XYZ file of C-alpha atoms in Angstrom:
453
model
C 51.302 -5.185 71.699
C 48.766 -4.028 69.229
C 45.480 -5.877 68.250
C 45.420 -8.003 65.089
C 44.147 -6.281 62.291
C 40.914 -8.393 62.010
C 39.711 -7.149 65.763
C 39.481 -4.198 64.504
C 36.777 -4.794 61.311
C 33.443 -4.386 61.522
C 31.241 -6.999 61.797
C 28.977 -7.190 58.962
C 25.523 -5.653 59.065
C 23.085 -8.087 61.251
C 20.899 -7.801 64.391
C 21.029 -10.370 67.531
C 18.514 -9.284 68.964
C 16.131 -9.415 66.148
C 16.842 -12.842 65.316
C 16.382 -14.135 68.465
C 12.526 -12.200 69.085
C 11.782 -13.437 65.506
C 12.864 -17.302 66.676
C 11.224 -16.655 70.012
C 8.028 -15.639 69.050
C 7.639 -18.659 66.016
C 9.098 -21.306 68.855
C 5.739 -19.551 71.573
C 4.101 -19.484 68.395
C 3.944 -22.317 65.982
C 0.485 -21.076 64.124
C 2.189 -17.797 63.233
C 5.157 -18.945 60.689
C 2.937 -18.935 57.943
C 2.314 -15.083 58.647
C 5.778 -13.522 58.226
C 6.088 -11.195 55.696
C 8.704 -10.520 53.714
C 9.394 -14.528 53.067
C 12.843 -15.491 55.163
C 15.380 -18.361 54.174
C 17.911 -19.931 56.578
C 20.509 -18.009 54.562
C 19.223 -14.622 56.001
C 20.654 -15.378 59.600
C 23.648 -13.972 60.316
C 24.145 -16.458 63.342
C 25.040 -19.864 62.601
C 23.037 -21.790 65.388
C 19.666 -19.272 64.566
C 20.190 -20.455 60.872
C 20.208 -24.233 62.040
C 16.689 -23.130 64.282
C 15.515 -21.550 61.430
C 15.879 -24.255 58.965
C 14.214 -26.841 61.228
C 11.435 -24.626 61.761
C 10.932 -23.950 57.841
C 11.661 -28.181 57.763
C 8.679 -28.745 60.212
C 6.144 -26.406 59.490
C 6.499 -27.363 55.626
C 5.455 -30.951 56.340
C 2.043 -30.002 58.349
C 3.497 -30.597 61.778
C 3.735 -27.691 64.557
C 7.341 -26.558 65.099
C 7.257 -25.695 69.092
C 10.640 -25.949 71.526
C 10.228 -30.106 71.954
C 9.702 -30.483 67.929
C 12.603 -28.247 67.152
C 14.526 -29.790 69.676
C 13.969 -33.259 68.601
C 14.594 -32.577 65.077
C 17.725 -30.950 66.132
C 19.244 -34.099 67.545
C 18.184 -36.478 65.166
C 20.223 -34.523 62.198
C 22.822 -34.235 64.686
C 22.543 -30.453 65.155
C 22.109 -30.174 68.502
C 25.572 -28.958 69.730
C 26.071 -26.059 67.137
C 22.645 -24.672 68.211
C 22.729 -25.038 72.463
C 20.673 -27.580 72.529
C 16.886 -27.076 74.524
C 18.450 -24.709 77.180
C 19.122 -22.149 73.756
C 15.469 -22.561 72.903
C 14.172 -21.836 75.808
C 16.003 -18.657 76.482
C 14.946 -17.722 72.637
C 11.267 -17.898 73.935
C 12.140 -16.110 77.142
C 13.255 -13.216 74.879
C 10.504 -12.450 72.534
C 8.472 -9.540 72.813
C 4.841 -10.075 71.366
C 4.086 -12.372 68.229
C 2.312 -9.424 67.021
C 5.588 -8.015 65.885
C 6.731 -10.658 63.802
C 6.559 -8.750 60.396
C 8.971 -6.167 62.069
C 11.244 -8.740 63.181
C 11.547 -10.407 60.059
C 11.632 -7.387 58.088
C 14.772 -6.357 60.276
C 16.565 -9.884 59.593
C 16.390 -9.495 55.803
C 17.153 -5.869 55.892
C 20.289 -6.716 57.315
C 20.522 -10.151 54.684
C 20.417 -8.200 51.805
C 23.056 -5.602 53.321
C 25.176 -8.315 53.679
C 25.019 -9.435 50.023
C 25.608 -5.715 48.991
C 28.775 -6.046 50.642
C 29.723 -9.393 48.953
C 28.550 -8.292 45.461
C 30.061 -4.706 46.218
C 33.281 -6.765 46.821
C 33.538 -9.295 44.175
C 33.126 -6.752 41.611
C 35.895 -4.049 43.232
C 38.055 -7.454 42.579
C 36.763 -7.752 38.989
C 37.265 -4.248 38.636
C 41.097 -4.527 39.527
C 41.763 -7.815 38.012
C 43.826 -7.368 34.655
C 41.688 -10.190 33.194
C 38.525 -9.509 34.291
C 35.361 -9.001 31.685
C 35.057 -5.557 30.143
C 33.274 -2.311 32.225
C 29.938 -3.034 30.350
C 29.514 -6.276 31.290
C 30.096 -5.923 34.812
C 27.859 -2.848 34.935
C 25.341 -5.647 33.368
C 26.202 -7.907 35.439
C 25.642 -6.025 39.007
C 22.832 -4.335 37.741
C 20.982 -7.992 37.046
C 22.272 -9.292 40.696
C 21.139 -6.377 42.463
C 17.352 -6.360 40.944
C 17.535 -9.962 41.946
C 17.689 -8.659 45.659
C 16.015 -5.974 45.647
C 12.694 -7.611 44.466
C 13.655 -10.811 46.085
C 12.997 -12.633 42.938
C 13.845 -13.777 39.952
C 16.216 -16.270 41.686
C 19.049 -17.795 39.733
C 17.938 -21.140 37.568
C 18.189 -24.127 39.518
C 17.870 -27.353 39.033
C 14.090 -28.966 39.413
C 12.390 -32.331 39.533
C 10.624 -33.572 36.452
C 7.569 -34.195 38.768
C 7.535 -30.688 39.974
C 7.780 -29.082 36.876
C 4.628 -31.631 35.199
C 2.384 -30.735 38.063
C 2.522 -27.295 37.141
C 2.281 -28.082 33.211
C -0.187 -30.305 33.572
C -2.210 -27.138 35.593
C -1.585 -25.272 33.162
C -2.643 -27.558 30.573
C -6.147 -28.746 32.405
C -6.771 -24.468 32.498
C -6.397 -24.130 28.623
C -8.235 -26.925 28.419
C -11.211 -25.372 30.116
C -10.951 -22.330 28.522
C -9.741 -22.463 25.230
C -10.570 -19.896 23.411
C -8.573 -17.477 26.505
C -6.173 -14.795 24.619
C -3.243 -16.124 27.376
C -0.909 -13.451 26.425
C -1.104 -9.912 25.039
C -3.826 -9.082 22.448
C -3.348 -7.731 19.187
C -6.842 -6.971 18.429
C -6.706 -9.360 15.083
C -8.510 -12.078 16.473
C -7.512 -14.674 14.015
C -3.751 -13.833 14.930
C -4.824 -14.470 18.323
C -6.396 -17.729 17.719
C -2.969 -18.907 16.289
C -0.947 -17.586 18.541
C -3.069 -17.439 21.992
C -1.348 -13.560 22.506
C 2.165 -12.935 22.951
C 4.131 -14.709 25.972
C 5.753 -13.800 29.052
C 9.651 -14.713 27.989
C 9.068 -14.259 23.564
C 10.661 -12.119 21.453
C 8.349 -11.350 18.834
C 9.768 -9.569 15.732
C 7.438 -7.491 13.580
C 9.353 -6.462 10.013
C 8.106 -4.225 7.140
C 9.183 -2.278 4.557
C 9.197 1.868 5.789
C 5.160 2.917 5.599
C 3.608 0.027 6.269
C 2.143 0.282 9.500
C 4.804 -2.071 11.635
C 4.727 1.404 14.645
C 1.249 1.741 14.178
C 0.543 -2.417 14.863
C 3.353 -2.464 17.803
C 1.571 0.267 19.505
C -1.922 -1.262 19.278
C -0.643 -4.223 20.808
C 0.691 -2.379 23.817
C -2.433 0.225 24.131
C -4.302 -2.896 24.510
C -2.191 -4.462 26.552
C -2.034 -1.357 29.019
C -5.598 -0.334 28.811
C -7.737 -3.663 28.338
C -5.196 -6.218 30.155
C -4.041 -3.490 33.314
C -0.738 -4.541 32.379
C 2.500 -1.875 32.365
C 3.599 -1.396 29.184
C 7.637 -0.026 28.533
C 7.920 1.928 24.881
C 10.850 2.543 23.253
C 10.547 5.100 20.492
C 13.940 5.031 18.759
C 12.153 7.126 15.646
C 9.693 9.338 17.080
C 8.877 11.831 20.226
C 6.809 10.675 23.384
C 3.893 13.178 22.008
C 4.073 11.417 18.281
C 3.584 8.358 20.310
C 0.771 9.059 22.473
C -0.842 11.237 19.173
C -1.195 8.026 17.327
C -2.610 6.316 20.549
C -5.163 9.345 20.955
C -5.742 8.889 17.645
C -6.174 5.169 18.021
C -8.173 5.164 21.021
C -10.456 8.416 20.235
C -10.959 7.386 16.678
C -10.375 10.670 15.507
C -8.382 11.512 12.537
C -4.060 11.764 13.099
C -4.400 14.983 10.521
C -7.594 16.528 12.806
C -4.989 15.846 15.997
C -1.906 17.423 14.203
C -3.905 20.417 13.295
C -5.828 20.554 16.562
C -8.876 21.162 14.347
C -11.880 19.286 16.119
C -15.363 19.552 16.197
C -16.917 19.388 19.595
C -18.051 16.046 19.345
C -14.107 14.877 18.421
C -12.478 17.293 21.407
C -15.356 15.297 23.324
C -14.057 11.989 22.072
C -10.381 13.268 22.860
C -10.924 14.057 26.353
C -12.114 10.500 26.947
C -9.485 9.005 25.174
C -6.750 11.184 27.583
C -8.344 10.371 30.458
C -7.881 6.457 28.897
C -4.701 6.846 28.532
C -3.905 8.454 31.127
C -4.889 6.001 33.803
C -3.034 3.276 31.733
C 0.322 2.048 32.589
C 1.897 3.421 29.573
C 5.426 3.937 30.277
C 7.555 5.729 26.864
C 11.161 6.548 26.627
C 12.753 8.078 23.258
C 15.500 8.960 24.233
C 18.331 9.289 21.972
C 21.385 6.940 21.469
C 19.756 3.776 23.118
C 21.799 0.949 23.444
C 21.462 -2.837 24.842
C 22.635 -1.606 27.780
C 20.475 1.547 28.576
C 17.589 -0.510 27.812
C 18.044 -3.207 30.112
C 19.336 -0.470 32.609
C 16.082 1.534 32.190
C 14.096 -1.945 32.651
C 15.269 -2.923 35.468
C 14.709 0.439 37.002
C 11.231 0.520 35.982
C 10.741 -3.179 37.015
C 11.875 -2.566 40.372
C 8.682 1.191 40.612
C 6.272 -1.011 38.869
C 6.573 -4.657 38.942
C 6.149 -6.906 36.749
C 6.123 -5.540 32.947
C 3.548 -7.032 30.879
C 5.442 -5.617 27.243
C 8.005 -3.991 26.016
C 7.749 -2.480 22.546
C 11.469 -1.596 20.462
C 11.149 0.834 17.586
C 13.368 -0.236 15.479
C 16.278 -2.280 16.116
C 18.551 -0.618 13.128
C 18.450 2.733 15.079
C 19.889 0.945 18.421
C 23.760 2.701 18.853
C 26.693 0.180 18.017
C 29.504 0.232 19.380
C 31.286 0.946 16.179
C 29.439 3.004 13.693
C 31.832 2.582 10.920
C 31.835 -1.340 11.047
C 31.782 -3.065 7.938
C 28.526 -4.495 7.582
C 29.826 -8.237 8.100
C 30.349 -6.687 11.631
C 27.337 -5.024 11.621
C 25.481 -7.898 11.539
C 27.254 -9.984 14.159
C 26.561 -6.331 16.062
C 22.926 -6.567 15.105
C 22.588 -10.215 16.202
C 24.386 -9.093 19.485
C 21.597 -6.666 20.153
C 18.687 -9.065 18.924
C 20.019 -12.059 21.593
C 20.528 -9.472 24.052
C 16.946 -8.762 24.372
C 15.705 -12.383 24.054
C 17.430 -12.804 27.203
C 16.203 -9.912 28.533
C 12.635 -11.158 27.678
C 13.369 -13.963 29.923
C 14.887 -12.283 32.688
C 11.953 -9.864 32.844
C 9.267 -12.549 31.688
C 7.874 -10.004 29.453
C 7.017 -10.149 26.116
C 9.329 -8.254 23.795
C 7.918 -6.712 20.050
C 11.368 -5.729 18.730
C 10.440 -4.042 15.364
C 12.932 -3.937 12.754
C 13.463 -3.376 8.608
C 13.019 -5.517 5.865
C 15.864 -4.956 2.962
C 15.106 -3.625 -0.373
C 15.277 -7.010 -1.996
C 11.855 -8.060 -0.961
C 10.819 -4.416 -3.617
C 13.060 -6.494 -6.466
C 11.468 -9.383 -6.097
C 8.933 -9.953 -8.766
C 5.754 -11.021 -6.433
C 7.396 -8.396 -3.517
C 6.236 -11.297 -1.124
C 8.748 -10.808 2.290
C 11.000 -13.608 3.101
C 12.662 -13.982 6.336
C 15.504 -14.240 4.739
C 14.716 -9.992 3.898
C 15.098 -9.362 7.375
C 18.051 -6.423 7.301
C 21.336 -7.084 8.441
C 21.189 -10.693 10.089
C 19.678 -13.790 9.917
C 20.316 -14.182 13.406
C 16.839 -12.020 14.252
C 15.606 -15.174 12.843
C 17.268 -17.251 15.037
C 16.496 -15.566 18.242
C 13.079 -15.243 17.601
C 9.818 -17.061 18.659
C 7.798 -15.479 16.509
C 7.983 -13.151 12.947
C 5.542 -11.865 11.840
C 6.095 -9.790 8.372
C 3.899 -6.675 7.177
C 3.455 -6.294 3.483
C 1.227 -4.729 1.125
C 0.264 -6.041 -2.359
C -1.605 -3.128 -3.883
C 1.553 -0.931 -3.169
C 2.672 -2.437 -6.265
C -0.416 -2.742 -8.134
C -0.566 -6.201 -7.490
C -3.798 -5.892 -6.167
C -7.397 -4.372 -6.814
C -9.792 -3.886 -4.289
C -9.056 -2.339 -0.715
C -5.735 -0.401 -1.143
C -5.434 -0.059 2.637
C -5.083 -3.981 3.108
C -1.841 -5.029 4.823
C -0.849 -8.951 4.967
C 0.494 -10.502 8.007
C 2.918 -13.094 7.240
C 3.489 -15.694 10.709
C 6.567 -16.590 9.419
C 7.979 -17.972 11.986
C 5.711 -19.382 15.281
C 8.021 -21.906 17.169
C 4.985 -23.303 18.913
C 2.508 -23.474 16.798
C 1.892 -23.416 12.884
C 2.037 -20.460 10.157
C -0.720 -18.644 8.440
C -1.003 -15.841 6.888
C -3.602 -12.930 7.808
C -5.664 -10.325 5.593
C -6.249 -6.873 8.039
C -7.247 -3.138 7.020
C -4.748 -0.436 7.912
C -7.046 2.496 8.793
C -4.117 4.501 8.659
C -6.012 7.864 9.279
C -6.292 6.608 13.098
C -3.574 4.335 12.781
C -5.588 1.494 13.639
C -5.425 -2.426 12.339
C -8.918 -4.395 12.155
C -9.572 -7.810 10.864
C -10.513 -7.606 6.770
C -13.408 -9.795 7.485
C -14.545 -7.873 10.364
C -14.098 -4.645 8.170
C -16.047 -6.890 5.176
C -19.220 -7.777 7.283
């Protein structure tokens, strides 16, 4: 008679004798718990009665109180665990079989290796069901949907939204609060070198989606790439670009031309002076040490973007920004659409990355067009209501801010080169509008009372 089928299966990916050094050596050990490395949960033992040790443990040594065999023990048989986990005579063959405390790290490491092998396996097998379910969601979104689930455990964080206490979450407001407090006049988020915007707005936040819309030539590229420069070079923090509309070396030209204050037409030419090829060489060597990360590829959609976000994510770490340029040249899915479709499309692709603002907690500056109506209008004063294609941009947005120029249309006298931020939209905090110089010729924005005094 032949073996049932389930005899022969593997056993899924865990080690015995890892768990029980690890358990060993924190049961000999109390004082070390607090130095394993990478963080375990109960859920990481493969064996039942280790994950009941393990929890009482974790239990114990998160009160204050030293989690040795008699503590465990005792803990064990007041919840009533004592029988699934062999009771003292299991504990003390646990500390009988550890090798030196000094390997804990390994030991641990070892346990969640084989943790997060096991959830491969699950995920791996929920979505082969998916996958051959008649109704299940479309390719796309389970491609999404994996790709999320599987950052989640490869960085072992970003942990799904659960459920937490009122008190909790006002301790850490209140923090948070008491540190703003003290230092008020802190940019919190990423700069945009316009100080008064930054007043208002404290810097762009971890989590926003921050839409910047002008009319073609007024300087939205030039603004969104300031922000990030100073993000990558002044704040340290790494900085994703996507350059729908131009070439990686148009993008890092302006920010030479930014950052060296040399002219974009002495660059193009690569007609310098000494004292500008001087300038130039600092500036690269800038730039070069800042975490300036720039795709421009062709044919970008939602879903290559969050693909290509994740995968830097996981190399880097945390991103601190993530700069769009444009959202009207993102692929749809169908290029003929009628543009009542279109717009539902474009609203698809403007939620998409609010969400993915949140999932990466980074700040996203989606840049996008403003329609012709605001060139009709008799005062050519931007509306929100100009923003191309949907007024759901609007919706998903914390903040809009809208570029214009008033001596484009003669409007004006004075400064030619002075561009008007509109905050048209600031869901924490109030509107204004701001008066900045576009030094266009090194595609640089600077405060029009700064450039005044």
């Amino acid at each position: 008679m032949s073996a049932p089928i389930i005899d022969s299966l593997p056993l899924p990916p865990h080690s015995p004798e890892a768990e029980h050094a690890l358990l060993g050596a924190l049961l000999a050990n109390p004082e070390s718990f607090h130095l394993i490395e990478p963080t375990l949960e109960p859920g990481d033992f493969y064996n039942y009665a280790n994950r009941l040790i393990y929890q009482a443990i974790f239990s114990l040594a998160s009160q204050g109180k030293p989690a040795d065999i008699l503590t465990v023990s005792d803990l064990l048989r007041e919840i009533g665990n004592e029988k699934e986990t062999g009771g003292l005579e299991y504990l003390n063959r646990l500390t009988e079989s550890y090798a030196s405390a000094a390997n804990l790290s390994e030991y641990a490491r070892i346990v969640k290796d084989k943790a997060l092998k096991r959830n491969l396996i699950s995920k791996l097998a929920q979505l082969e069901a998916e996958v051959n379910s008649d109704k299940g969601a479309s390719s796309e979104d389970l491609l999404d949907r994996v790709q999320s689930e599987f950052l989640k455990m490869g960085l072992g964080k970003n942990k799904d939204a659960s459920f937490e206490s009122s008190g909790s979450i006002l301790d850490g407001l209140i923090d948070e609060m008491r540190s703003i407090a003290d230092s008020p006049t802190e940019i919190r988020g990423c700069e945009s070198g316009i100080e008064q915007l930054d007043d208002v707005t404290r810097g762009f936040r971890p989590g926003q989606l921050v839409v910047i819309a002008a009319r073609p030539g007024i300087g939205k590229t030039a603004f969104a790439l300031q922000v990030a420069r100073r993000t990558a070079v002044r704040q340290k923090k790494p900085v994703a670009i996507f350059a729908l509309e131009m070439t990686k070396n148009e993008v890092l030209k302006r920010m030479l031309s930014s950052e060296s204050e040399v002219e974009m037409e002495s660059i193009d030419g690569a007609q310098m002076t000494e004292t500008q090829w001087s300038r130039i060489y600092q500036a690269q060597e800038v730039l070069s040490k800042a975490p300036i990360f720039v795709d421009s590829s062709s044919e970008l959609t939602l879903m290559r973007i969050k693909t290509k976000l994740r995968q830097l994510a996981a190399q880097v770490g945390n991103i601190g920004l993530v700069v769009v340029d444009y959202l009207q040249l993102l692929e749809q899915e169908d290029e003929n659409a009628s543009a009542d479709l279109r717009s539902i499309q474009i609203g698809v692709l403007s939620r998409g990355l609010k969400l993915l603002a949140k999932e990466l907690n980074a700040p996203v500056l989606l840049l996008s067009q403003l329609n012709r109506q605001v060139e009709n209008r008799p005062n050519h004063t931007p509306l929100l209501s100009d923003l191309r294609e949907s007024g759901s941009i609007e919706q998903d947005a914390d903040m809009v801010l809208l570029l214009y120029s008033k001596a484009k249309f003669g409007q004006e006298q004075g400064d030619s080169r002075t561009i008007y931020m509109d905050l048209a939209k600031h869901r924490n905090g109030r509107l204004e509008v701001f008066s900045t110089i576009f030094k266009g010729e090194i595609q640089c924005f600077e405060e029009l009372n700064a450039w005044n005094q």
